[in-house]
Amino acid sequence: MEAWLKSSGAAGLDDLEVADFPITGRGVRARRHFRAGDKILTIPAANLWTVQKARAEPILGPILASSAQQLSDEDTLALYLLFVRSREQGYEGQRSHVAAMPARYSSSIFFTDEELQVSEGTSLNILTEQLRERVENDYRKLLMNVLVQHPDVFALEKFTLNDYKWALCTVWSRAMDFKIAEGNSVRLIAPFADMLNHSYEAKQCHAYDPNSGNLTVLAGKDYEAGDQAFINYGPVANHRLLRLYGFVLPDNPHDSYDLVLQTSSMAPLYEQKRRFWKMGGLDAACKIPLTREDPLPTSLLRYLRIQRMEEGDFPAMTLQLVNNADAKLSDGNEVQILQFLLESIGSVLSGFAIPLETLEKQLASGTYAAGSNAWAAAQVSVSEQQILKLAEKKAENLMQAVGRGGSSDKQCANCAKDDGAQLMACGRCKTVKYCGRPCQVAHFKTHKAACRAAAAAAAASS
């Protein structure tokens, strides 16, 4: 493969080598020192796998063009890989690249039912089942629309469902996507560069030049000779890493639990609320990620406050959205949304096959072999349950603040923020504090009577 790449003008191969590493498996090792930002690898356009190349291929291209239904970019690249792999002559360079690819993948679609059951209750479990069904349906379409139509090109024993799954996993785990001019994008697989593993500690360091068509990789951080070189896939949660790439990162800072929210179009005041959601950057049906850093996002509370509000709350919500503020509308509204959240989170947590405390003990005792499929599934379940527990705790704190009719000296009386921000006291009674003017205005209707009473009592005692 390297000889093929060098013959096309690839640069940097003498300073890098493919090697096996204890945790990540096969990856790329630096042979010398690199500083962050140094150019370490360039793969020419001639060596890249792209949809455009598949469509221009002398044998495959006309078949793709004649298909009754145009294939997706994903299926086009998958079929291109299988086509080259099936050829016994020609395509030496590309076949040498295919030969260097993994013979099998550890994506969750290949998990046994027992392995996947460890993650029951997680988004991984649900999405894997959906993905398996989608892959089988897509294969049937590919089989009927393309493969059986050209038996002289596609020997079906080399284009089975398992072969198709292998090709898809190759695309999911090794392809790179780049946005180019005028809203267009390109998806490509770059030989040798596709051996680089992911690390969230490395800066984003790979780039596509639409003018030359070349792929360039920079050092995402400083490397010494012998270090593994990485690229950064972006902020990807473990449930997605395992589903599409076949691995997880313990203590992944980008883990999340995606909460899906939707409201029936038959709900009261639906059209008015739909306009409020749009003003707030939301949709009537939306997916909101809960994270360790922000387990109960303001966008989630905003959505639910709008969903539960009454017509009399419209002016206050309009004011909030115009000022880009987030605060409770009333104690009644806030109690409703927090009760909903606590009930929903409790229901989701009860749906996990293995509770958090049990799973943490199993991982600590080595019940699942490190790096195994069940171990990876357990990592996803632990992370999602931890995030949901954080969300539950924050909702409980907000509910307690509503129940008190105020907050502690370290919390905003309206939104209960307790992040250490500078709070300002009510100028009249001095008994409650706010994180800013929008929260003070939003809370006034609730606080007004207590404020007058406290101010009067303070005046009487002076």
CSV table of C-alpha atoms in Angstrom, one decimal:
chain,number,residue,atom,x,y,z
A,1,MET,CA,0.0,0.0,0.0
A,2,GLU,CA,2.8,2.5,0.9
A,3,ALA,CA,4.5,1.9,-2.4
A,4,TRP,CA,1.3,2.7,-4.2
A,5,LEU,CA,0.8,5.8,-2.2
A,6,LYS,CA,4.4,7.0,-2.7
A,7,SER,CA,4.1,6.5,-6.4
A,8,SER,CA,1.2,9.0,-6.5
A,9,GLY,CA,3.1,11.6,-4.4
A,10,ALA,CA,2.0,10.9,-0.9
A,11,ALA,CA,4.2,12.7,1.7
A,12,GLY,CA,5.1,11.9,5.3
A,13,LEU,CA,5.0,8.1,5.1
A,14,ASP,CA,8.7,7.7,6.0
A,15,ASP,CA,8.0,9.5,9.4
A,16,LEU,CA,5.0,7.3,10.3
A,17,GLU,CA,4.3,3.6,10.6
A,18,VAL,CA,1.3,1.4,11.2
A,19,ALA,CA,1.6,-0.4,14.6
A,20,ASP,CA,-0.4,-2.2,17.2
A,21,PHE,CA,-1.1,-0.5,20.5
A,22,PRO,CA,-2.2,-2.1,23.8
A,23,ILE,CA,-5.6,-0.4,24.2
A,24,THR,CA,-6.6,1.1,20.8
A,25,GLY,CA,-5.3,-1.8,18.7
A,26,ARG,CA,-3.9,-0.9,15.3
A,27,GLY,CA,-2.9,2.7,14.8
A,28,VAL,CA,-0.2,5.0,13.5
A,29,ARG,CA,3.1,5.6,15.3
A,30,ALA,CA,5.4,8.6,15.0
A,31,ARG,CA,8.9,7.8,14.0
A,32,ARG,CA,10.2,11.2,15.0
A,33,HIS,CA,9.3,14.3,17.0
A,34,PHE,CA,6.4,16.5,15.7
A,35,ARG,CA,5.2,19.8,17.1
A,36,ALA,CA,1.5,20.5,17.2
A,37,GLY,CA,0.5,21.9,13.9
A,38,ASP,CA,3.3,20.3,11.8
A,39,LYS,CA,2.2,18.7,8.6
A,40,ILE,CA,2.6,15.0,9.1
A,41,LEU,CA,0.8,13.4,6.1
A,42,THR,CA,-0.6,14.2,2.7
A,43,ILE,CA,-2.6,11.7,0.7
A,44,PRO,CA,-3.1,12.7,-3.0
A,45,ALA,CA,-6.5,12.9,-4.6
A,46,ALA,CA,-5.5,10.0,-6.9
A,47,ASN,CA,-5.5,7.6,-3.9
A,48,LEU,CA,-8.8,8.7,-2.2
A,49,TRP,CA,-12.0,6.7,-2.3
A,50,THR,CA,-14.8,9.1,-3.2
A,51,VAL,CA,-18.3,8.9,-4.6
A,52,GLN,CA,-17.2,10.8,-7.7
A,53,LYS,CA,-14.5,8.1,-8.4
A,54,ALA,CA,-17.0,5.3,-7.9
A,55,ARG,CA,-19.3,6.9,-10.5
A,56,ALA,CA,-16.4,7.5,-12.9
A,57,GLU,CA,-15.1,3.9,-12.6
A,58,PRO,CA,-15.3,2.2,-16.0
A,59,ILE,CA,-17.2,-0.9,-14.9
A,60,LEU,CA,-19.0,0.2,-11.8
A,61,GLY,CA,-19.9,3.7,-12.9
A,62,PRO,CA,-22.3,2.8,-15.7
A,63,ILE,CA,-24.0,0.3,-13.3
A,64,LEU,CA,-24.5,3.0,-10.8
A,65,ALA,CA,-25.8,5.4,-13.4
A,66,SER,CA,-28.4,2.9,-14.7
A,67,SER,CA,-29.8,2.0,-11.3
A,68,ALA,CA,-33.5,2.7,-11.0
A,69,GLN,CA,-32.9,4.4,-7.6
A,70,GLN,CA,-29.7,6.4,-7.0
A,71,LEU,CA,-27.7,5.0,-4.2
A,72,SER,CA,-26.8,7.1,-1.2
A,73,ASP,CA,-23.2,8.2,-0.8
A,74,GLU,CA,-22.8,5.6,2.0
A,75,ASP,CA,-24.0,2.8,-0.2
A,76,THR,CA,-22.0,4.0,-3.2
A,77,LEU,CA,-18.8,3.9,-1.2
A,78,ALA,CA,-19.7,0.5,0.4
A,79,LEU,CA,-20.4,-1.0,-3.0
A,80,TYR,CA,-17.2,0.5,-4.4
A,81,LEU,CA,-15.2,-1.2,-1.6
A,82,LEU,CA,-16.9,-4.5,-2.2
A,83,PHE,CA,-16.4,-4.2,-6.0
A,84,VAL,CA,-12.7,-3.7,-5.7
A,85,ARG,CA,-12.3,-6.4,-3.0
A,86,SER,CA,-14.1,-8.9,-5.4
A,87,ARG,CA,-11.7,-8.3,-8.3
A,88,GLU,CA,-9.0,-10.8,-8.9
A,89,GLN,CA,-7.0,-8.7,-11.3
A,90,GLY,CA,-6.3,-5.1,-11.6
A,91,TYR,CA,-6.9,-2.4,-8.9
A,92,GLU,CA,-3.6,-3.5,-7.2
A,93,GLY,CA,-3.2,-0.3,-5.2
A,94,GLN,CA,-6.8,-0.2,-4.0
A,95,ARG,CA,-6.8,-3.9,-3.3
A,96,SER,CA,-3.6,-3.5,-1.2
A,97,HIS,CA,-5.5,-0.9,0.9
A,98,VAL,CA,-8.5,-3.1,1.3
A,99,ALA,CA,-6.1,-5.9,2.4
A,100,ALA,CA,-4.8,-3.6,5.2
A,101,MET,CA,-8.3,-3.0,6.5
A,102,PRO,CA,-9.7,-5.0,9.4
A,103,ALA,CA,-11.3,-8.3,8.4
A,104,ARG,CA,-14.0,-7.7,11.1
A,105,TYR,CA,-15.4,-4.8,13.1
A,106,SER,CA,-16.7,-4.5,16.7
A,107,SER,CA,-19.6,-2.2,15.9
A,108,SER,CA,-22.6,-2.9,18.1
A,109,ILE,CA,-24.6,-4.3,15.1
A,110,PHE,CA,-22.3,-7.4,15.5
A,111,PHE,CA,-23.0,-7.8,19.2
A,112,THR,CA,-24.7,-10.9,20.4
A,113,ASP,CA,-28.1,-10.5,22.1
A,114,GLU,CA,-26.4,-11.2,25.4
A,115,GLU,CA,-23.7,-8.6,24.9
A,116,LEU,CA,-26.2,-6.0,23.8
A,117,GLN,CA,-28.5,-6.7,26.7
A,118,VAL,CA,-25.9,-5.2,29.0
A,119,SER,CA,-26.8,-1.8,27.5
A,120,GLU,CA,-30.6,-2.4,27.6
A,121,GLY,CA,-32.2,0.9,28.5
A,122,THR,CA,-29.6,3.0,26.7
A,123,SER,CA,-29.9,4.9,23.5
A,124,LEU,CA,-27.2,2.5,22.1
A,125,ASN,CA,-29.6,-0.4,22.6
A,126,ILE,CA,-32.5,1.2,20.8
A,127,LEU,CA,-30.5,2.7,18.0
A,128,THR,CA,-28.6,-0.5,17.3
A,129,GLU,CA,-31.8,-2.4,16.9
A,130,GLN,CA,-33.0,0.3,14.5
A,131,LEU,CA,-29.7,0.3,12.6
A,132,ARG,CA,-29.8,-3.5,12.2
A,133,GLU,CA,-33.2,-3.3,10.7
A,134,ARG,CA,-32.2,-0.4,8.4
A,135,VAL,CA,-29.1,-2.2,7.2
A,136,GLU,CA,-31.1,-5.4,6.3
A,137,ASN,CA,-33.7,-3.3,4.4
A,138,ASP,CA,-31.1,-1.4,2.5
A,139,TYR,CA,-29.3,-4.6,1.6
A,140,ARG,CA,-32.5,-6.1,0.2
A,141,LYS,CA,-32.9,-3.0,-2.0
A,142,LEU,CA,-29.3,-3.1,-3.1
A,143,LEU,CA,-29.6,-6.8,-3.9
A,144,MET,CA,-32.8,-6.4,-6.0
A,145,ASN,CA,-32.0,-3.0,-7.7
A,146,VAL,CA,-28.3,-3.6,-8.4
A,147,LEU,CA,-26.6,-6.8,-7.5
A,148,VAL,CA,-28.9,-9.4,-9.2
A,149,GLN,CA,-29.2,-7.2,-12.2
A,150,HIS,CA,-25.5,-7.6,-13.0
A,151,PRO,CA,-24.5,-11.2,-12.1
A,152,ASP,CA,-21.5,-10.9,-14.5
A,153,VAL,CA,-20.0,-8.2,-12.2
A,154,PHE,CA,-21.4,-9.0,-8.8
A,155,ALA,CA,-20.8,-12.7,-7.7
A,156,LEU,CA,-23.4,-12.9,-5.0
A,157,GLU,CA,-21.2,-15.1,-2.7
A,158,LYS,CA,-18.9,-12.0,-2.4
A,159,PHE,CA,-21.7,-9.6,-1.8
A,160,THR,CA,-23.6,-11.2,1.0
A,161,LEU,CA,-25.4,-9.3,3.9
A,162,ASN,CA,-22.3,-9.8,6.0
A,163,ASP,CA,-20.1,-8.4,3.3
A,164,TYR,CA,-22.3,-5.4,3.1
A,165,LYS,CA,-22.2,-4.9,6.8
A,166,TRP,CA,-18.4,-5.1,6.6
A,167,ALA,CA,-18.3,-2.4,3.9
A,168,LEU,CA,-20.7,-0.2,5.8
A,169,CYS,CA,-18.6,-0.4,9.0
A,170,THR,CA,-15.6,0.5,6.9
A,171,VAL,CA,-17.3,3.6,5.7
A,172,TRP,CA,-18.7,4.5,9.1
A,173,SER,CA,-15.4,4.1,10.9
A,174,ARG,CA,-12.9,5.2,8.3
A,175,ALA,CA,-14.6,7.8,6.1
A,176,MET,CA,-14.0,11.5,6.6
A,177,ASP,CA,-16.6,14.2,5.8
A,178,PHE,CA,-15.8,17.8,4.8
A,179,LYS,CA,-17.9,20.8,4.0
A,180,ILE,CA,-16.9,22.6,0.8
A,181,ALA,CA,-18.2,25.6,-1.1
A,182,GLU,CA,-21.9,26.5,-1.6
A,183,GLY,CA,-23.1,24.1,1.1
A,184,ASN,CA,-21.7,21.0,-0.6
A,185,SER,CA,-19.8,18.3,1.2
A,186,VAL,CA,-17.5,15.4,0.3
A,187,ARG,CA,-17.1,12.1,2.0
A,188,LEU,CA,-13.8,10.2,1.4
A,189,ILE,CA,-11.7,7.4,2.6
A,190,ALA,CA,-7.9,8.2,2.7
A,191,PRO,CA,-5.5,5.2,2.7
A,192,PHE,CA,-3.1,5.2,5.6
A,193,ALA,CA,-4.8,8.2,7.1
A,194,ASP,CA,-7.7,6.0,7.9
A,195,MET,CA,-5.4,4.1,10.3
A,196,LEU,CA,-5.3,7.1,12.6
A,197,ASN,CA,-7.3,6.6,15.8
A,198,HIS,CA,-9.5,9.1,17.6
A,199,SER,CA,-8.5,11.1,20.7
A,200,TYR,CA,-10.5,14.0,22.2
A,201,GLU,CA,-7.1,15.3,23.5
A,202,ALA,CA,-5.9,16.0,20.0
A,203,LYS,CA,-7.0,19.1,18.2
A,204,GLN,CA,-9.0,18.8,14.9
A,205,CYS,CA,-6.1,18.3,12.5
A,206,HIS,CA,-7.2,16.9,9.1
A,207,ALA,CA,-8.3,19.0,6.2
A,208,TYR,CA,-9.4,18.5,2.6
A,209,ASP,CA,-8.3,20.9,-0.2
A,210,PRO,CA,-11.1,21.1,-2.8
A,211,ASN,CA,-8.7,22.7,-5.3
A,212,SER,CA,-6.1,19.9,-5.3
A,213,GLY,CA,-8.3,17.2,-3.9
A,214,ASN,CA,-5.6,16.2,-1.5
A,215,LEU,CA,-6.1,15.2,2.2
A,216,THR,CA,-3.7,16.6,4.7
A,217,VAL,CA,-3.2,15.7,8.3
A,218,LEU,CA,-1.4,17.9,10.9
A,219,ALA,CA,-0.1,16.9,14.3
A,220,GLY,CA,-3.0,17.5,16.7
A,221,LYS,CA,-0.5,17.8,19.6
A,222,ASP,CA,3.2,17.3,20.3
A,223,TYR,CA,4.5,13.9,19.5
A,224,GLU,CA,7.8,12.1,20.3
A,225,ALA,CA,9.2,9.2,18.4
A,226,GLY,CA,7.2,6.1,19.4
A,227,ASP,CA,4.0,8.0,20.3
A,228,GLN,CA,0.7,7.1,18.7
A,229,ALA,CA,-0.5,9.9,16.4
A,230,PHE,CA,-4.3,10.7,16.5
A,231,ILE,CA,-6.9,12.7,14.8
A,232,ASN,CA,-10.1,14.1,16.4
A,233,TYR,CA,-13.5,12.9,15.2
A,234,GLY,CA,-15.1,15.8,17.1
A,235,PRO,CA,-17.3,15.7,20.3
A,236,VAL,CA,-18.7,12.2,19.9
A,237,ALA,CA,-20.5,10.3,22.7
A,238,ASN,CA,-19.7,6.7,23.5
A,239,HIS,CA,-23.1,5.4,22.2
A,240,ARG,CA,-22.2,6.8,18.8
A,241,LEU,CA,-18.6,5.7,18.9
A,242,LEU,CA,-19.6,2.1,19.7
A,243,ARG,CA,-22.4,2.0,17.2
A,244,LEU,CA,-20.4,3.4,14.2
A,245,TYR,CA,-16.7,3.1,15.1
A,246,GLY,CA,-16.7,0.0,17.3
A,247,PHE,CA,-15.0,1.4,20.4
A,248,VAL,CA,-15.6,3.5,23.5
A,249,LEU,CA,-13.6,5.9,25.6
A,250,PRO,CA,-13.9,5.4,29.4
A,251,ASP,CA,-14.8,8.7,31.1
A,252,ASN,CA,-15.6,10.3,27.7
A,253,PRO,CA,-16.2,14.0,28.4
A,254,HIS,CA,-18.5,14.2,25.4
A,255,ASP,CA,-21.0,11.5,26.6
A,256,SER,CA,-24.6,12.5,26.5
A,257,TYR,CA,-28.1,11.1,26.9
A,258,ASP,CA,-30.4,12.4,24.1
A,259,LEU,CA,-33.9,13.3,25.4
A,260,VAL,CA,-36.5,13.3,22.7
A,261,LEU,CA,-39.4,15.8,23.2
A,262,GLN,CA,-42.5,16.1,21.2
A,263,THR,CA,-46.0,17.6,21.5
A,264,SER,CA,-49.2,16.5,19.7
A,265,SER,CA,-50.6,19.0,17.2
A,266,MET,CA,-53.9,18.4,18.9
A,267,ALA,CA,-52.7,19.9,22.2
A,268,PRO,CA,-54.4,23.1,23.4
A,269,LEU,CA,-52.8,26.3,22.1
A,270,TYR,CA,-50.5,24.2,19.9
A,271,GLU,CA,-50.1,26.7,17.0
A,272,GLN,CA,-49.3,29.6,19.4
A,273,LYS,CA,-46.8,27.4,21.3
A,274,ARG,CA,-45.2,26.2,18.1
A,275,ARG,CA,-44.4,29.9,17.3
A,276,PHE,CA,-42.9,30.3,20.8
A,277,TRP,CA,-40.7,27.3,20.2
A,278,LYS,CA,-39.6,28.6,16.9
A,279,MET,CA,-38.8,32.0,18.6
A,280,GLY,CA,-36.7,30.1,21.2
A,281,GLY,CA,-34.8,28.1,18.6
A,282,LEU,CA,-36.7,24.9,19.1
A,283,ASP,CA,-39.2,22.7,17.3
A,284,ALA,CA,-42.4,21.0,18.4
A,285,ALA,CA,-40.4,17.7,18.1
A,286,CYS,CA,-36.7,18.0,19.1
A,287,LYS,CA,-33.8,16.1,20.6
A,288,ILE,CA,-31.9,17.7,23.5
A,289,PRO,CA,-28.7,16.2,24.8
A,290,LEU,CA,-28.1,16.0,28.5
A,291,THR,CA,-24.4,16.0,29.4
A,292,ARG,CA,-22.3,15.8,32.6
A,293,GLU,CA,-21.5,19.5,32.3
A,294,ASP,CA,-25.1,20.5,31.6
A,295,PRO,CA,-27.5,17.7,32.7
A,296,LEU,CA,-30.6,19.9,32.6
A,297,PRO,CA,-30.0,22.4,29.8
A,298,THR,CA,-31.9,25.7,29.7
A,299,SER,CA,-33.2,24.6,26.2
A,300,LEU,CA,-35.0,21.7,27.9
A,301,LEU,CA,-36.6,23.8,30.6
A,302,ARG,CA,-37.5,26.4,27.9
A,303,TYR,CA,-39.3,23.8,25.8
A,304,LEU,CA,-41.2,22.4,28.8
A,305,ARG,CA,-42.2,25.8,30.1
A,306,ILE,CA,-43.7,26.7,26.7
A,307,GLN,CA,-45.4,23.3,26.5
A,308,ARG,CA,-47.1,23.7,29.9
A,309,MET,CA,-47.8,27.4,29.8
A,310,GLU,CA,-51.3,28.9,29.7
A,311,GLU,CA,-52.5,31.8,27.5
A,312,GLY,CA,-51.9,34.2,30.4
A,313,ASP,CA,-48.2,33.4,30.4
A,314,PHE,CA,-47.7,34.5,26.7
A,315,PRO,CA,-46.6,38.1,27.5
A,316,ALA,CA,-44.0,36.9,30.1
A,317,MET,CA,-42.7,34.2,27.7
A,318,THR,CA,-42.5,36.7,24.9
A,319,LEU,CA,-40.4,39.1,27.1
A,320,GLN,CA,-38.1,36.2,28.0
A,321,LEU,CA,-37.5,35.2,24.4
A,322,VAL,CA,-37.0,38.7,23.2
A,323,ASN,CA,-34.4,39.2,25.9
A,324,ASN,CA,-32.9,35.7,25.3
A,325,ALA,CA,-33.6,35.0,29.0
A,326,ASP,CA,-34.7,31.7,30.7
A,327,ALA,CA,-36.7,31.9,33.9
A,328,LYS,CA,-39.7,30.2,35.4
A,329,LEU,CA,-43.1,31.6,34.5
A,330,SER,CA,-44.8,30.8,37.7
A,331,ASP,CA,-44.5,28.3,40.6
A,332,GLY,CA,-47.4,26.3,39.1
A,333,ASN,CA,-45.8,26.0,35.7
A,334,GLU,CA,-42.4,25.2,37.2
A,335,VAL,CA,-43.8,22.5,39.4
A,336,GLN,CA,-45.6,20.9,36.5
A,337,ILE,CA,-42.4,20.7,34.3
A,338,LEU,CA,-40.2,19.5,37.2
A,339,GLN,CA,-42.7,16.8,38.2
A,340,PHE,CA,-42.8,15.7,34.5
A,341,LEU,CA,-39.0,15.6,34.4
A,342,LEU,CA,-38.6,13.7,37.6
A,343,GLU,CA,-41.2,11.1,36.6
A,344,SER,CA,-39.7,10.8,33.1
A,345,ILE,CA,-36.2,10.4,34.3
A,346,GLY,CA,-37.3,7.9,37.0
A,347,SER,CA,-39.1,5.9,34.3
A,348,VAL,CA,-36.0,5.9,32.0
A,349,LEU,CA,-33.7,4.8,34.8
A,350,SER,CA,-36.0,2.0,35.8
A,351,GLY,CA,-35.7,0.7,32.2
A,352,PHE,CA,-32.0,0.0,32.4
A,353,ALA,CA,-31.4,-3.8,32.6
A,354,ILE,CA,-28.6,-3.4,35.1
A,355,PRO,CA,-28.8,-0.5,37.7
A,356,LEU,CA,-25.9,1.9,37.9
A,357,GLU,CA,-24.6,0.7,41.3
A,358,THR,CA,-24.6,-2.9,40.2
A,359,LEU,CA,-22.9,-2.1,36.9
A,360,GLU,CA,-20.2,0.0,38.6
A,361,LYS,CA,-19.4,-3.0,40.9
A,362,GLN,CA,-19.3,-5.4,38.0
A,363,LEU,CA,-16.8,-3.2,36.1
A,364,ALA,CA,-14.6,-2.7,39.2
A,365,SER,CA,-14.5,-6.5,39.8
A,366,GLY,CA,-13.7,-7.4,36.2
A,367,THR,CA,-17.0,-9.2,35.5
A,368,TYR,CA,-16.5,-8.0,31.9
A,369,ALA,CA,-13.1,-8.4,30.3
A,370,ALA,CA,-11.6,-5.0,29.5
A,371,GLY,CA,-12.1,-4.2,25.8
A,372,SER,CA,-14.8,-6.8,25.2
A,373,ASN,CA,-18.1,-6.1,23.7
A,374,ALA,CA,-20.0,-6.5,27.0
A,375,TRP,CA,-17.4,-4.2,28.7
A,376,ALA,CA,-18.0,-1.5,26.0
A,377,ALA,CA,-21.8,-1.8,26.4
A,378,ALA,CA,-21.4,-1.5,30.1
A,379,GLN,CA,-19.4,1.7,29.7
A,380,VAL,CA,-22.2,3.3,27.7
A,381,SER,CA,-24.8,2.2,30.3
A,382,VAL,CA,-22.8,3.6,33.2
A,383,SER,CA,-22.3,6.9,31.5
A,384,GLU,CA,-25.9,7.4,30.5
A,385,GLN,CA,-27.2,6.5,33.9
A,386,GLN,CA,-24.7,8.8,35.6
A,387,ILE,CA,-25.9,11.7,33.4
A,388,LEU,CA,-29.6,10.9,34.1
A,389,LYS,CA,-28.8,10.8,37.9
A,390,LEU,CA,-27.2,14.2,37.6
A,391,ALA,CA,-30.3,15.5,35.8
A,392,GLU,CA,-32.6,14.0,38.4
A,393,LYS,CA,-30.6,15.6,41.2
A,394,LYS,CA,-30.7,19.0,39.5
A,395,ALA,CA,-34.5,18.8,39.0
A,396,GLU,CA,-34.9,17.9,42.6
A,397,ASN,CA,-32.9,20.9,43.7
A,398,LEU,CA,-35.1,23.2,41.5
A,399,MET,CA,-38.2,21.6,42.9
A,400,GLN,CA,-37.0,22.3,46.4
A,401,ALA,CA,-36.3,25.9,45.5
A,402,VAL,CA,-39.9,26.3,44.2
A,403,GLY,CA,-41.2,24.7,47.4
A,404,ARG,CA,-39.4,27.1,49.5
A,405,GLY,CA,-40.9,30.0,47.6
A,406,GLY,CA,-37.3,31.3,47.2
A,407,SER,CA,-33.8,30.0,47.4
A,408,SER,CA,-30.6,30.0,49.5
A,409,ASP,CA,-28.2,33.0,49.5
A,410,LYS,CA,-26.2,31.2,46.9
A,411,GLN,CA,-29.1,30.6,44.4
A,412,CYS,CA,-31.1,32.8,42.1
A,413,ALA,CA,-34.7,32.9,43.5
A,414,ASN,CA,-36.1,32.4,40.0
A,415,CYS,CA,-33.9,29.9,38.1
A,416,ALA,CA,-32.0,28.5,41.1
A,417,LYS,CA,-28.6,28.9,39.4
A,418,ASP,CA,-25.9,28.1,42.0
A,419,ASP,CA,-22.9,28.2,39.8
A,420,GLY,CA,-21.0,30.8,41.9
A,421,ALA,CA,-22.1,33.8,39.7
A,422,GLN,CA,-22.5,37.2,41.4
A,423,LEU,CA,-26.0,37.5,42.6
A,424,MET,CA,-27.8,40.8,43.3
A,425,ALA,CA,-30.3,41.2,46.2
A,426,CYS,CA,-33.8,42.5,45.7
A,427,GLY,CA,-33.4,46.2,46.2
A,428,ARG,CA,-36.5,46.5,48.4
A,429,CYS,CA,-36.5,43.6,50.8
A,430,LYS,CA,-33.0,42.2,50.5
A,431,THR,CA,-34.3,38.7,51.3
A,432,VAL,CA,-33.8,37.1,47.9
A,433,LYS,CA,-31.2,37.3,45.2
A,434,TYR,CA,-31.2,37.1,41.4
A,435,CYS,CA,-28.6,36.2,38.7
A,436,GLY,CA,-29.8,39.2,36.6
A,437,ARG,CA,-32.5,41.6,35.7
A,438,PRO,CA,-34.5,39.2,33.5
A,439,CYS,CA,-34.9,36.8,36.4
A,440,GLN,CA,-35.9,39.6,38.8
A,441,VAL,CA,-38.6,40.8,36.4
A,442,ALA,CA,-39.9,37.2,35.8
A,443,HIS,CA,-40.0,36.5,39.5
A,444,PHE,CA,-41.7,39.7,40.6
A,445,LYS,CA,-45.3,38.5,40.3
A,446,THR,CA,-44.5,35.6,42.6
A,447,HIS,CA,-42.3,37.6,45.0
A,448,LYS,CA,-44.3,40.8,45.2
A,449,ALA,CA,-46.5,40.1,48.3
A,450,ALA,CA,-43.6,38.6,50.3
A,451,CYS,CA,-41.4,41.5,49.3
A,452,ARG,CA,-43.8,44.1,50.6
A,453,ALA,CA,-44.3,42.1,53.8
A,454,ALA,CA,-40.5,41.7,54.4
A,455,ALA,CA,-39.8,45.3,53.6
A,456,ALA,CA,-42.5,46.5,56.0
A,457,ALA,CA,-41.2,44.3,58.8
A,458,ALA,CA,-37.7,45.5,58.3
A,459,ALA,CA,-38.9,49.2,58.4
A,460,ALA,CA,-40.9,48.5,61.6
A,461,SER,CA,-37.9,47.0,63.4
A,462,SER,CA,-35.5,49.8,62.5
